[in-house]
Amino acid sequence: MRERTEQELLALVLVSTRKDLVGKLQLFAGKEFYVVKDPLSLNYFRFPPEEYDLAQLIDGKRRIGEILLLFHRKYPHLQITAEEVISFHKDLIQKGLVILPARSFVSEVTKKRPFSLFGLWAQLIHNLIFFKIPLLDPNDKIEKVVQLFSFVWSKTGITLTVAFWMITVFFLFINEEAFKTNEVNFFSPQNFFLLYLATGLVKTFHEFGHALSCKRFGGEVHEMGIGFLCFVPVGYVDASDTWMIEDKRKRLFVAAAGIYMELTIAALASYFWVFSPLGLAKNLAFNVMVTASVTTLLFNLNPLMRFDGYYALCDLLEIPNLREKAIAFCSAKVQRLLFGYRNLMQEELFQDESKGKVFILYAIAAYLYMVYLIYAVGGVLFARVLKPYGLENVGFLFGIFFEASFALLLVSRVLYDAFSTHNKAYIVKIENVWIRLSKVTAFLCLLLSFLFFVPVREKISVQAVARAEKGQSLSSPSGGVVEEVYVRNGQWVKAGEPLLKLKNPEIETEERWERLELASLMLDLSPQHGSREVKEKEKGAIASLSLNRTISRLRWVEKLKEGLLIRANAEGMVTTPDPQALVGKYCKAHEVILNIAETKTLYLWIPLDESQTKVVAVGNKIKAAWLATAEYFYTTIDKITKGDCHTEDLLPALFVRNGGPVPSVDFGNPSAVLKKFPVFFALAPVPPLKGELFIEGMRAKVRIYGKKTTIGKRLWNKLCLFFLKKQEG
């Protein structure tokens, strides 16, 4: 078709803008805007005043020349052309804001859309997450409910509700025993149905909170139905008319109304849960309480997801559609930098580059959070729920599918625009895609090559245990029940000083028996009874041998009895935390009961695995902090053991269950752990303590600055270890 002349364009009459549209003037980001509502589709649009007035001038009667004349009279500083008016009119048509003639309308509706695998995939993922079924228009009925409960939205009502929340928190605090005796395993398969039911109920009330608040502050609610949130049926209402509310504080309250409703429900469910008898109702109340409190704070209040917190943030920052604009901004920047073209469609979405830092920060944070959330829900939660049925791999497959879909959907459009063979009016090529891509690739390769050779030090963070250089672990050769303790923690004792006394009835009985046996044998060998037996030499020899054996056993039993009184072998300080608590405790033979140490010289015992010993050497610097006081100190490695440590070196603080790095298969039998997991130790002297009382086993978080390496080697080692762990798992 031939191009129209300027005179022909000015003589054109454009199709009229719809007269049923509702527009309200609002102040946004310090500027005036008209929020336009489409009452048929319930869509909302924001226009600057000049665009809104231009739309009003398009009435289906005026020619473009007349429209320009009237527009320039009102806005003499804005000189627009006929082509720009036509472009604006096309935009109104795309938004559905003009009255199309019947033929054009039928042509538009019946027009065959090109099949797009990308669009099909995106629609599938969206429907799996949420889809809705509209049922009725509740606007008039909601009005009656609002009038009935108008007190809820008053300052007094809000204050009393918040006070009720605080009282409930205090109530749960003083009834903490209810949590200890709770029988509900929240993520167990048995609890799945109750969690499913609680989620549906809570989210339905959440939606009604938005609808009632929207109606209370002047908005309208024309759509109600059933939605499916990740296959969970929930009631939903369309409270989009919130955008027509002029007061910003009221809009924020409507955005927070769902959370307001959920926290109130959680508070009510808390009392029902505490006071109800054991049974299905009590378990359902617990699920409602957790779902309406924890999940609403983690999800609904989270601005990184498109829930209440997100819309509140949009209003606070005065950036509507923050998520779409952030993605469009980052996408446009990537397209320009990596592929050498401008995407005018993306640039039109975010419009203002002055918010670039906000867009980048939000896009990165939202993307990382969604990646983590999809992994946690799909890869971990599903696997945990399905594990009892042997279907944990199905859960991981769900996680991988959603993770890959989320990642690929974001990059596919960028790649599609870059490598598509179709000409697009909104794509402006600055440079050939392959030339720009080769330049960027070369630059990244050079940068990575440089980084791979940047020298760094290996860093190892681990929990260490303080021990005295000289010390002794005291035990009894026979074992027994602790009867008396003569010392206390921190007491300095001398060599030979009694520390505690054990009682062992078996040894005492054995001693009495051996003494009776000895007395009997002595009586048999006495002159009064021996005249006849002496003549029998063989019998005399046997009796003599029995006597010697009895004497030997008696000495051995007496030695065991002496071992029941434990004495210090050398000078030192008692480092056992609470010796008096040992009274009444049964101790096995050779089990360590008390520890005594010479505390003037302390050493950090730092456990290492085989890989860590390769990057740590004597003389490496260490930064450490006591867990008890958070006081920092510095030292250096003095010695590294060869893995041949004794079982007594494995103090309780070294085991995984106490925060240490050593796996604890059998906490009561450290030797079993040592055989399966060889442990190496780096020893480092501790600077003199500043008046603190030293206790054997004091823990410290340490960071070792190991051998020199490069970033490339470090990344390669971590990658190898990662895949080794995956294979072991």
XYZ file of C-alpha atoms in Angstrom:
729
model
C 0.000 0.000 0.000
C 1.202 3.492 -0.749
C 2.145 5.778 2.126
C -0.447 8.407 3.007
C 0.409 12.079 2.587
C 0.325 14.484 5.527
C -2.984 15.967 4.332
C -4.566 12.524 4.107
C -3.461 11.661 7.642
C -4.888 14.883 9.042
C -8.217 14.126 7.371
C -8.552 10.646 8.922
C -11.276 9.974 11.527
C -10.223 7.525 14.231
C -12.508 5.017 16.000
C -13.884 6.451 19.249
C -12.498 5.747 22.712
C -14.964 3.827 24.881
C -17.322 6.024 26.918
C -17.801 3.521 29.749
C -14.201 3.870 30.978
C -13.753 5.298 34.477
C -10.828 7.620 35.165
C -9.595 9.040 38.473
C -6.848 11.599 38.956
C -4.178 10.490 41.457
C -0.818 11.762 42.680
C 1.919 9.199 42.059
C 5.697 9.708 42.486
C 5.027 13.440 42.851
C 3.227 13.574 39.490
C -0.415 13.503 38.438
C -1.775 10.430 36.659
C -5.174 9.186 35.609
C -5.984 5.622 36.665
C -8.372 4.276 34.013
C -10.628 1.324 34.821
C -12.117 -0.975 32.178
C -15.401 -2.086 33.847
C -15.813 -5.022 31.458
C -12.434 -6.741 31.741
C -11.627 -5.195 35.162
C -8.224 -4.115 33.878
C -6.548 -0.939 35.100
C -4.228 1.458 33.277
C -2.256 4.521 34.287
C -2.010 7.480 31.876
C -0.356 10.901 32.202
C -2.920 13.770 32.011
C -1.922 14.700 28.436
C -2.450 11.118 27.178
C -5.757 10.870 29.035
C -6.976 14.128 27.443
C -5.795 12.945 24.024
C -7.838 9.740 24.453
C -10.895 11.856 25.343
C -10.486 13.883 22.129
C -10.718 10.712 20.011
C -14.533 10.533 19.805
C -15.105 8.964 16.367
C -16.183 12.294 14.869
C -13.141 14.558 14.904
C -10.462 14.313 12.258
C -6.841 13.967 13.349
C -6.206 17.589 12.286
C -8.925 18.817 14.645
C -7.606 16.608 17.466
C -4.103 18.045 17.032
C -5.443 21.618 17.028
C -7.394 21.126 20.282
C -4.512 19.249 21.915
C -1.928 21.930 21.040
C -4.178 24.656 22.454
C -4.183 22.912 25.845
C -0.569 21.690 25.696
C 1.358 24.178 23.514
C 4.690 22.843 24.778
C 3.923 19.311 23.436
C 4.064 19.333 19.641
C 2.915 15.891 18.485
C 2.403 14.672 14.905
C -0.379 12.790 13.140
C 1.774 9.617 13.074
C 2.143 9.802 16.877
C -1.628 10.153 17.303
C -2.165 7.065 15.129
C 0.468 5.123 17.122
C -1.249 6.116 20.394
C -4.603 5.009 18.958
C -3.132 1.587 18.070
C -1.956 1.264 21.666
C -5.509 1.995 22.892
C -6.826 -0.692 20.521
C -4.368 -3.257 21.937
C -5.532 -2.367 25.440
C -9.171 -2.810 24.396
C -10.088 0.814 25.178
C -11.733 1.734 21.851
C -15.085 0.770 20.259
C -14.150 -1.494 17.359
C -16.605 -1.843 14.440
C -18.261 -5.271 14.258
C -16.228 -6.383 11.256
C -12.930 -5.384 12.872
C -13.956 -6.972 16.169
C -14.852 -10.308 14.538
C -11.648 -10.211 12.502
C -9.572 -9.588 15.645
C -11.294 -12.311 17.681
C -11.175 -14.977 14.975
C -7.650 -14.124 13.869
C -5.449 -17.191 14.036
C -2.622 -16.762 16.466
C 0.719 -18.352 15.502
C 1.523 -21.431 17.549
C 4.257 -20.777 20.101
C 5.868 -23.581 22.093
C 7.291 -20.928 24.400
C 3.827 -19.497 25.084
C 2.359 -22.963 25.634
C 5.104 -23.831 28.097
C 4.706 -20.543 29.989
C 0.917 -21.022 30.178
C 1.367 -24.592 31.464
C 3.708 -23.486 34.255
C 1.365 -20.633 35.198
C -1.668 -22.937 35.343
C 0.199 -25.442 37.485
C 0.915 -22.681 39.995
C -2.453 -20.879 39.895
C -5.631 -20.816 37.852
C -9.137 -19.585 38.718
C -12.790 -20.217 37.895
C -15.044 -17.087 38.234
C -18.493 -17.813 39.672
C -20.409 -14.657 40.676
C -20.449 -10.878 41.254
C -20.472 -10.322 45.060
C -20.291 -6.506 45.095
C -23.689 -5.820 46.718
C -23.436 -8.654 49.267
C -19.964 -7.551 50.358
C -21.354 -4.064 50.938
C -23.768 -5.480 53.538
C -20.973 -7.382 55.320
C -18.833 -4.232 55.455
C -21.676 -2.243 57.028
C -22.214 -4.988 59.602
C -18.539 -5.117 60.678
C -17.509 -1.492 60.052
C -15.982 -1.334 63.556
C -13.132 -3.617 62.393
C -11.652 -0.859 60.181
C -11.770 1.860 62.852
C -8.653 2.939 64.763
C -10.059 1.387 67.926
C -10.775 -1.902 66.145
C -7.288 -2.076 64.653
C -5.657 -1.228 68.006
C -7.649 -3.923 69.822
C -6.772 -6.490 67.132
C -3.037 -5.776 67.373
C -3.288 -5.962 71.179
C -5.023 -9.343 70.781
C -2.092 -10.580 68.690
C 0.418 -9.509 71.347
C -1.595 -11.140 74.151
C -1.710 -14.345 72.099
C 2.078 -14.345 71.662
C 2.482 -13.969 75.423
C -0.115 -16.702 75.972
C 1.842 -19.120 73.752
C 5.064 -18.183 75.523
C 3.706 -19.130 78.946
C 2.206 -22.311 77.446
C 5.407 -23.463 75.744
C 4.850 -26.963 77.126
C 2.115 -27.361 74.526
C 4.775 -27.273 71.793
C 6.882 -29.918 73.560
C 3.930 -32.302 73.852
C 2.615 -31.553 70.360
C 2.037 -34.750 68.380
C 1.797 -33.164 64.926
C 4.712 -33.660 62.540
C 3.945 -30.739 60.240
C 5.534 -32.164 57.062
C 4.680 -35.818 57.607
C 2.518 -37.668 55.043
C -0.061 -38.286 57.799
C -0.476 -34.531 58.256
C -0.688 -33.771 54.545
C -4.501 -33.797 54.352
C -4.886 -31.471 57.382
C -2.273 -29.114 55.932
C -4.104 -29.187 52.592
C -7.415 -28.339 54.297
C -5.901 -25.635 56.522
C -4.237 -23.928 53.548
C -7.516 -23.772 51.635
C -9.409 -22.289 54.598
C -6.747 -19.752 55.541
C -6.155 -18.485 51.993
C -9.915 -18.140 51.420
C -10.252 -15.866 54.455
C -7.110 -14.067 53.270
C -8.816 -13.177 49.980
C -11.965 -12.006 51.779
C -9.786 -9.702 53.887
C -8.674 -7.925 50.700
C -12.199 -7.786 49.279
C -13.856 -6.378 52.408
C -11.151 -3.741 52.891
C -11.289 -2.739 49.233
C -15.059 -2.262 49.506
C -14.731 -0.421 52.815
C -12.446 2.232 51.280
C -14.512 2.885 48.152
C -13.450 0.199 45.709
C -15.639 -2.384 43.999
C -15.446 -6.185 43.931
C -17.134 -7.725 40.882
C -15.589 -11.173 40.716
C -15.588 -14.121 43.116
C -14.819 -17.761 42.450
C -12.634 -20.767 43.162
C -8.913 -20.733 42.515
C -6.326 -23.498 42.654
C -3.035 -22.494 44.278
C -0.554 -25.316 43.562
C -3.562 -27.691 43.323
C -5.014 -26.441 46.640
C -8.624 -25.169 46.185
C -9.077 -21.685 47.664
C -11.784 -19.074 47.432
C -10.677 -15.938 45.622
C -12.027 -12.451 44.949
C -10.792 -9.803 42.532
C -9.922 -6.686 44.537
C -8.019 -4.979 41.716
C -10.268 -1.943 42.120
C -7.912 -0.940 44.913
C -6.025 1.033 42.240
C -9.016 3.410 42.058
C -8.581 4.395 45.743
C -6.874 7.772 45.859
C -5.506 7.647 49.436
C -2.139 5.830 49.448
C -2.466 4.758 53.108
C -5.808 3.115 52.370
C -4.304 1.246 49.420
C -1.510 -0.028 51.684
C -4.068 -1.186 54.237
C -5.975 -3.105 51.552
C -2.703 -4.736 50.470
C -2.026 -5.773 54.093
C -5.626 -6.827 54.822
C -4.975 -10.448 53.899
C -2.094 -10.685 56.366
C -4.225 -8.844 58.941
C -6.955 -11.467 58.523
C -4.549 -14.437 58.644
C -2.802 -13.293 61.837
C -6.197 -12.852 63.510
C -7.205 -16.378 62.471
C -3.844 -17.720 63.720
C -4.428 -16.073 67.118
C -7.918 -17.606 67.435
C -6.636 -21.036 66.371
C -3.875 -20.829 69.015
C -6.369 -20.819 71.901
C -8.404 -23.594 70.331
C -5.225 -25.691 69.900
C -4.032 -25.231 73.491
C -7.371 -25.941 75.182
C -8.711 -28.674 72.895
C -8.322 -32.370 73.816
C -6.142 -34.598 71.685
C -7.756 -35.423 68.384
C -8.428 -34.348 64.819
C -9.790 -30.896 65.759
C -6.700 -30.064 67.830
C -4.376 -31.124 65.001
C -6.365 -29.078 62.469
C -6.152 -26.022 64.760
C -2.365 -26.443 64.930
C -2.117 -26.563 61.129
C -4.312 -23.465 60.822
C -2.191 -21.628 63.416
C 1.098 -22.417 61.649
C -0.252 -21.836 58.131
C -1.839 -18.508 59.063
C 1.195 -17.177 60.928
C 4.498 -18.615 59.715
C 3.594 -18.993 56.044
C 1.956 -15.568 55.809
C 5.099 -13.936 57.176
C 7.407 -15.967 54.908
C 5.354 -15.617 51.727
C 2.588 -12.991 51.837
C 4.761 -10.391 53.565
C 7.747 -11.205 51.346
C 8.161 -8.487 48.659
C 10.156 -10.866 46.439
C 6.985 -12.767 45.546
C 3.884 -11.302 43.939
C 1.806 -11.309 47.072
C 0.755 -8.601 49.520
C 4.271 -7.489 50.458
C 5.125 -6.999 46.789
C 2.167 -4.702 46.071
C 2.840 -2.726 49.251
C 6.461 -2.247 48.125
C 5.284 -1.098 44.691
C 3.126 1.540 46.355
C 5.903 2.630 48.738
C 8.486 2.931 45.925
C 5.797 4.333 43.626
C 6.875 1.916 40.884
C 3.857 0.017 39.517
C 4.594 -3.445 38.086
C 8.019 -3.455 39.737
C 8.705 -7.087 38.913
C 7.926 -6.782 35.188
C 9.900 -3.544 34.928
C 12.898 -5.012 36.769
C 12.945 -8.071 34.497
C 12.475 -5.886 31.406
C 15.306 -3.559 32.475
C 17.761 -6.404 33.126
C 16.683 -8.210 29.946
C 17.174 -5.077 27.856
C 20.632 -4.502 29.358
C 21.664 -8.107 28.698
C 20.385 -7.905 25.117
C 22.297 -4.700 24.505
C 25.570 -5.799 26.133
C 25.731 -9.440 25.027
C 23.940 -9.465 21.684
C 24.281 -5.909 20.398
C 20.677 -4.889 19.887
C 18.058 -2.710 21.529
C 14.654 -4.129 22.432
C 12.275 -1.171 22.220
C 9.419 -3.251 23.641
C 11.406 -4.008 26.790
C 12.580 -0.422 27.088
C 8.992 0.797 26.828
C 8.024 -1.422 29.765
C 10.476 0.032 32.285
C 10.545 3.511 30.663
C 12.624 5.265 33.338
C 16.314 4.277 33.584
C 16.799 6.425 36.704
C 15.440 3.484 38.731
C 18.068 1.172 37.218
C 19.775 0.264 40.514
C 16.426 -0.574 42.115
C 15.491 -2.747 39.127
C 18.802 -4.653 39.150
C 18.791 -5.266 42.920
C 15.170 -6.384 42.920
C 15.545 -8.645 39.877
C 18.617 -10.418 41.294
C 17.089 -10.826 44.761
C 13.758 -12.093 43.387
C 15.465 -14.524 41.009
C 17.747 -16.031 43.672
C 14.874 -16.314 46.135
C 12.641 -18.076 43.611
C 15.445 -20.495 42.694
C 15.894 -21.350 46.364
C 12.138 -21.606 46.975
C 11.542 -23.896 44.009
C 14.428 -26.106 45.118
C 13.164 -26.197 48.712
C 9.548 -26.966 47.795
C 10.068 -29.169 44.746
C 13.322 -30.870 45.547
C 13.195 -31.169 49.318
C 9.612 -30.905 50.577
C 8.111 -33.156 47.897
C 10.903 -35.675 48.364
C 10.395 -35.666 52.134
C 6.640 -36.160 51.855
C 6.987 -38.956 49.289
C 9.984 -40.691 50.883
C 7.937 -43.076 53.093
C 6.356 -44.415 49.893
C 9.681 -44.871 48.105
C 8.893 -42.006 45.704
C 11.443 -39.437 46.855
C 12.979 -39.365 43.353
C 9.623 -38.198 41.988
C 9.831 -35.192 44.319
C 13.321 -34.361 43.085
C 12.124 -34.651 39.472
C 9.349 -32.139 40.246
C 11.957 -29.793 41.684
C 14.248 -30.164 38.660
C 11.343 -29.604 36.235
C 10.144 -26.398 37.906
C 13.722 -25.174 38.457
C 14.633 -25.662 34.807
C 11.355 -24.158 33.616
C 11.780 -21.051 35.733
C 15.366 -20.522 34.589
C 14.748 -21.207 30.899
C 11.610 -19.084 30.650
C 13.637 -16.032 31.664
C 16.413 -16.513 29.113
C 14.444 -18.014 26.221
C 12.878 -14.695 25.169
C 16.291 -12.998 25.162
C 17.714 -15.740 22.953
C 14.614 -15.816 20.765
C 14.846 -12.103 19.966
C 18.587 -12.393 19.315
C 18.621 -15.387 16.981
C 15.151 -15.323 15.427
C 15.172 -14.993 11.640
C 11.939 -12.931 11.613
C 12.199 -9.163 11.323
C 10.728 -7.410 14.334
C 9.912 -3.723 14.395
C 10.828 -3.431 18.067
C 14.371 -4.812 17.565
C 17.063 -2.266 16.648
C 20.406 -3.918 15.895
C 23.460 -1.982 16.998
C 25.959 -4.627 15.931
C 25.907 -8.098 14.405
C 24.833 -10.592 17.063
C 27.641 -13.075 16.404
C 30.336 -10.374 16.338
C 29.110 -8.898 19.643
C 28.779 -12.354 21.195
C 32.313 -13.315 20.151
C 33.681 -10.088 21.670
C 31.863 -10.655 24.945
C 32.956 -14.304 25.048
C 36.571 -13.360 24.425
C 36.450 -10.728 27.154
C 34.908 -13.159 29.651
C 37.495 -15.818 28.795
C 40.315 -13.346 29.352
C 38.762 -12.206 32.621
C 38.304 -15.768 33.848
C 41.826 -16.691 32.777
C 43.167 -13.753 34.727
C 41.062 -14.592 37.771
C 42.138 -18.219 37.678
C 45.733 -17.150 38.250
C 45.036 -14.568 40.957
C 46.906 -15.746 44.089
C 44.787 -16.374 47.180
C 45.119 -18.306 50.408
C 43.118 -21.345 51.339
C 40.751 -20.599 54.204
C 39.325 -23.222 56.521
C 36.662 -22.433 59.126
C 36.039 -25.058 61.787
C 35.274 -25.500 65.477
C 38.265 -26.192 67.737
C 38.632 -27.304 71.356
C 41.066 -25.908 73.927
C 43.153 -28.349 75.968
C 46.026 -27.977 78.352
C 49.497 -28.932 77.169
C 50.003 -31.044 80.289
C 47.147 -32.818 81.941
C 45.760 -36.101 83.167
C 42.515 -37.968 82.792
C 41.697 -39.908 85.947
C 39.714 -43.125 86.020
C 39.162 -46.142 88.241
C 40.483 -49.612 87.289
C 37.307 -51.208 88.620
C 34.543 -48.660 88.248
C 31.700 -48.029 90.659
C 29.210 -45.481 91.955
C 30.607 -42.073 92.947
C 30.062 -41.798 96.705
C 31.941 -38.617 97.666
C 33.630 -35.770 95.769
C 36.265 -33.707 97.581
C 37.071 -31.057 94.957
C 35.315 -28.453 92.828
C 35.848 -27.027 89.361
C 38.827 -24.702 89.123
C 40.433 -25.992 92.352
C 44.211 -26.402 92.303
C 45.263 -29.797 93.674
C 48.627 -31.326 94.593
C 50.012 -34.740 93.713
C 48.519 -37.474 95.901
C 45.586 -35.385 97.084
C 42.306 -37.391 97.245
C 39.740 -36.169 94.700
C 36.735 -38.484 94.938
C 35.683 -41.856 96.294
C 33.773 -44.633 94.549
C 31.731 -47.430 96.066
C 31.724 -50.911 94.529
C 29.816 -53.587 96.532
C 31.228 -56.333 94.334
C 34.793 -55.477 95.290
C 33.895 -55.237 98.963
C 32.171 -58.635 98.809
C 35.138 -60.094 96.922
C 37.522 -58.757 99.549
C 35.529 -60.304 102.416
C 35.331 -63.598 100.566
C 39.095 -63.720 99.922
C 39.853 -62.885 103.577
C 37.570 -65.701 104.732
C 39.218 -68.057 102.245
C 42.654 -67.007 103.519
C 41.619 -67.534 107.158
C 40.288 -70.995 106.292
C 43.508 -72.018 104.568
C 45.636 -70.655 107.409
C 43.533 -72.699 109.808
C 44.055 -75.878 107.778
C 47.830 -75.372 107.801
C 48.055 -74.601 111.509
C 49.966 -77.103 113.811
C 46.703 -78.153 115.560
C 45.233 -79.403 112.299
C 48.365 -80.295 110.443
C 49.851 -83.339 112.274
C 48.050 -85.822 110.139
C 48.161 -83.786 106.868
C 51.826 -82.964 107.176
C 52.541 -86.622 106.835
C 50.784 -86.507 103.528
C 53.233 -84.327 101.567
C 51.133 -84.157 98.429
C 48.134 -82.684 100.228
C 50.370 -80.197 101.991
C 51.787 -78.924 98.704
C 48.303 -78.352 97.275
C 47.211 -76.435 100.354
C 50.311 -74.260 100.133
C 49.619 -73.490 96.482
C 45.983 -72.530 97.265
C 47.230 -70.244 100.009
C 49.554 -68.380 97.611
C 46.766 -67.955 95.051
C 44.383 -66.633 97.658
C 46.969 -64.131 98.897
C 47.573 -62.950 95.295
C 43.834 -62.501 94.648
C 43.424 -60.643 97.914
C 46.240 -58.230 97.001
C 44.637 -57.674 93.599
C 41.244 -56.988 95.189
C 42.859 -54.625 97.724
C 44.479 -52.768 94.829
C 41.094 -52.441 93.140
C 39.677 -51.147 96.409
C 42.473 -48.591 96.660
C 41.515 -47.521 93.126
C 38.093 -46.560 94.412
C 39.787 -43.582 96.086
C 41.023 -41.488 93.170
C 44.033 -39.265 93.862
C 45.828 -36.672 91.766
C 48.931 -37.957 90.010
C 50.410 -34.473 89.615
C 49.724 -30.825 90.353
C 47.053 -29.122 88.309
C 43.620 -27.548 88.145
C 40.390 -29.533 88.149
C 38.865 -28.829 84.740
C 35.803 -31.077 84.927
C 32.830 -28.642 84.710
C 30.818 -29.761 87.783
C 32.458 -32.540 89.829
C 29.742 -32.429 92.524
C 27.199 -33.534 89.917
C 29.048 -36.867 89.685
C 27.731 -38.045 93.060
C 25.520 -41.070 92.507
C 26.736 -41.645 88.947
C 27.965 -45.105 87.939
C 31.342 -45.054 86.172
C 32.648 -47.964 84.133
C 36.127 -49.384 84.600
C 38.766 -47.117 83.006
C 36.113 -44.534 82.127
C 37.433 -40.968 82.498
C 35.877 -39.397 85.610
C 37.941 -36.288 86.343
C 40.340 -34.172 84.326
C 43.215 -32.215 85.785
C 45.294 -29.834 83.706
C 48.193 -27.481 84.103
C 46.472 -24.448 82.599
C 49.412 -22.115 82.140
C 49.927 -23.369 78.576
C 46.834 -24.041 76.471
C 46.558 -25.467 72.975
C 43.766 -25.359 70.420
C 43.050 -28.804 69.031
C 41.729 -28.186 65.529
C 40.270 -31.263 63.789
C 40.974 -31.585 60.061
C 39.933 -34.064 57.384
C 42.268 -35.555 54.783
C 41.655 -32.839 52.177
C 42.256 -30.025 54.663
C 45.637 -31.430 55.724
C 46.839 -30.859 52.148
C 46.339 -27.097 52.362
C 47.406 -26.496 55.971
C 50.993 -26.311 57.203
C 52.924 -25.501 60.369
C 53.235 -21.735 60.761
C 49.894 -20.865 59.151
C 48.091 -17.977 60.861
C 44.840 -18.532 62.752
C 42.070 -16.137 63.754
C 39.909 -17.571 66.547
C 37.044 -16.501 68.800
C 35.795 -18.137 71.991
C 32.175 -19.185 71.677
C 31.525 -18.276 75.301
C 32.792 -14.677 75.218
C 33.168 -13.892 71.466
C 36.683 -12.588 72.271
C 39.054 -12.766 69.302
C 42.691 -13.809 69.441
C 45.399 -14.756 66.940
C 47.872 -17.628 66.905
C 49.772 -19.930 64.529
C 49.829 -23.675 63.946
C 52.570 -25.303 66.015
C 52.074 -28.953 65.077
C 49.947 -31.216 62.868
C 49.270 -34.791 64.010
C 49.412 -37.734 61.605
C 45.944 -39.041 62.353
C 47.085 -41.487 65.033
C 45.268 -39.681 67.860
C 43.900 -41.584 70.860
C 40.231 -41.988 71.644
C 40.452 -39.631 74.608
C 41.376 -36.848 72.188
C 37.818 -36.959 70.835
C 36.167 -34.709 73.388
C 32.359 -34.333 73.156
C 32.730 -30.799 71.758
C 34.411 -32.220 68.645
C 31.400 -34.197 67.484
C 28.878 -33.053 64.878
C 25.960 -33.101 67.307
C 27.788 -30.509 69.457
C 28.734 -28.263 66.553
C 32.095 -29.856 65.759
C 33.231 -31.402 62.461
C 33.784 -35.025 63.543
C 30.940 -37.404 62.559
C 29.461 -39.164 65.583
C 28.165 -42.606 64.692
C 28.303 -43.885 68.264
C 28.643 -41.066 70.769
C 29.265 -43.502 73.632
C 32.055 -45.292 71.777
C 34.479 -42.785 70.202
C 36.795 -45.554 69.030
C 34.104 -46.658 66.553
C 34.111 -43.169 65.093
C 37.900 -43.086 64.904
C 38.099 -46.328 62.943
C 35.633 -45.147 60.322
C 36.612 -41.452 60.146
C 40.350 -40.850 60.650
C 40.830 -37.480 62.344
C 43.873 -35.232 62.082
C 44.610 -32.359 64.432
C 46.375 -29.045 64.023
C 47.688 -27.767 67.365
C 48.083 -24.052 68.057
C 49.106 -22.350 71.329
C 46.551 -20.053 72.970
C 47.638 -16.623 74.253
C 47.275 -16.191 78.041
C 43.643 -15.839 79.093
C 42.613 -12.524 80.644
C 41.276 -13.737 83.957
C 38.806 -16.235 82.494
C 38.340 -19.579 84.194
C 39.610 -22.293 81.889
C 37.409 -25.362 81.454
C 38.566 -28.440 79.569
C 36.804 -28.499 76.231
C 36.205 -24.765 75.790
C 35.186 -24.258 72.165
C 36.372 -21.673 69.678
C 35.532 -20.878 66.071
C 38.781 -20.686 64.117
C 39.745 -19.634 60.628
C 43.013 -21.000 59.294
C 44.789 -19.045 56.570
C 46.400 -21.957 54.754
C 48.796 -22.421 51.874
C 48.913 -20.109 48.881
C 46.965 -21.158 45.808
C 45.012 -19.606 42.923
C 41.305 -19.026 42.414
C 41.318 -21.555 39.564
C 42.820 -24.350 41.660
C 40.517 -23.529 44.528
C 37.399 -23.709 42.351
C 38.613 -26.933 40.746
C 39.143 -28.569 44.156
C 35.689 -27.507 45.332
C 34.130 -28.832 42.125
C 35.857 -32.192 42.500
C 34.816 -32.485 46.149
C 31.224 -31.574 45.233
C 30.941 -34.382 42.689
C 32.657 -36.844 45.016
C 30.089 -36.084 47.711
C 27.265 -36.502 45.187
C 28.624 -39.918 44.197
C 28.953 -40.979 47.836
C 25.375 -39.828 48.495
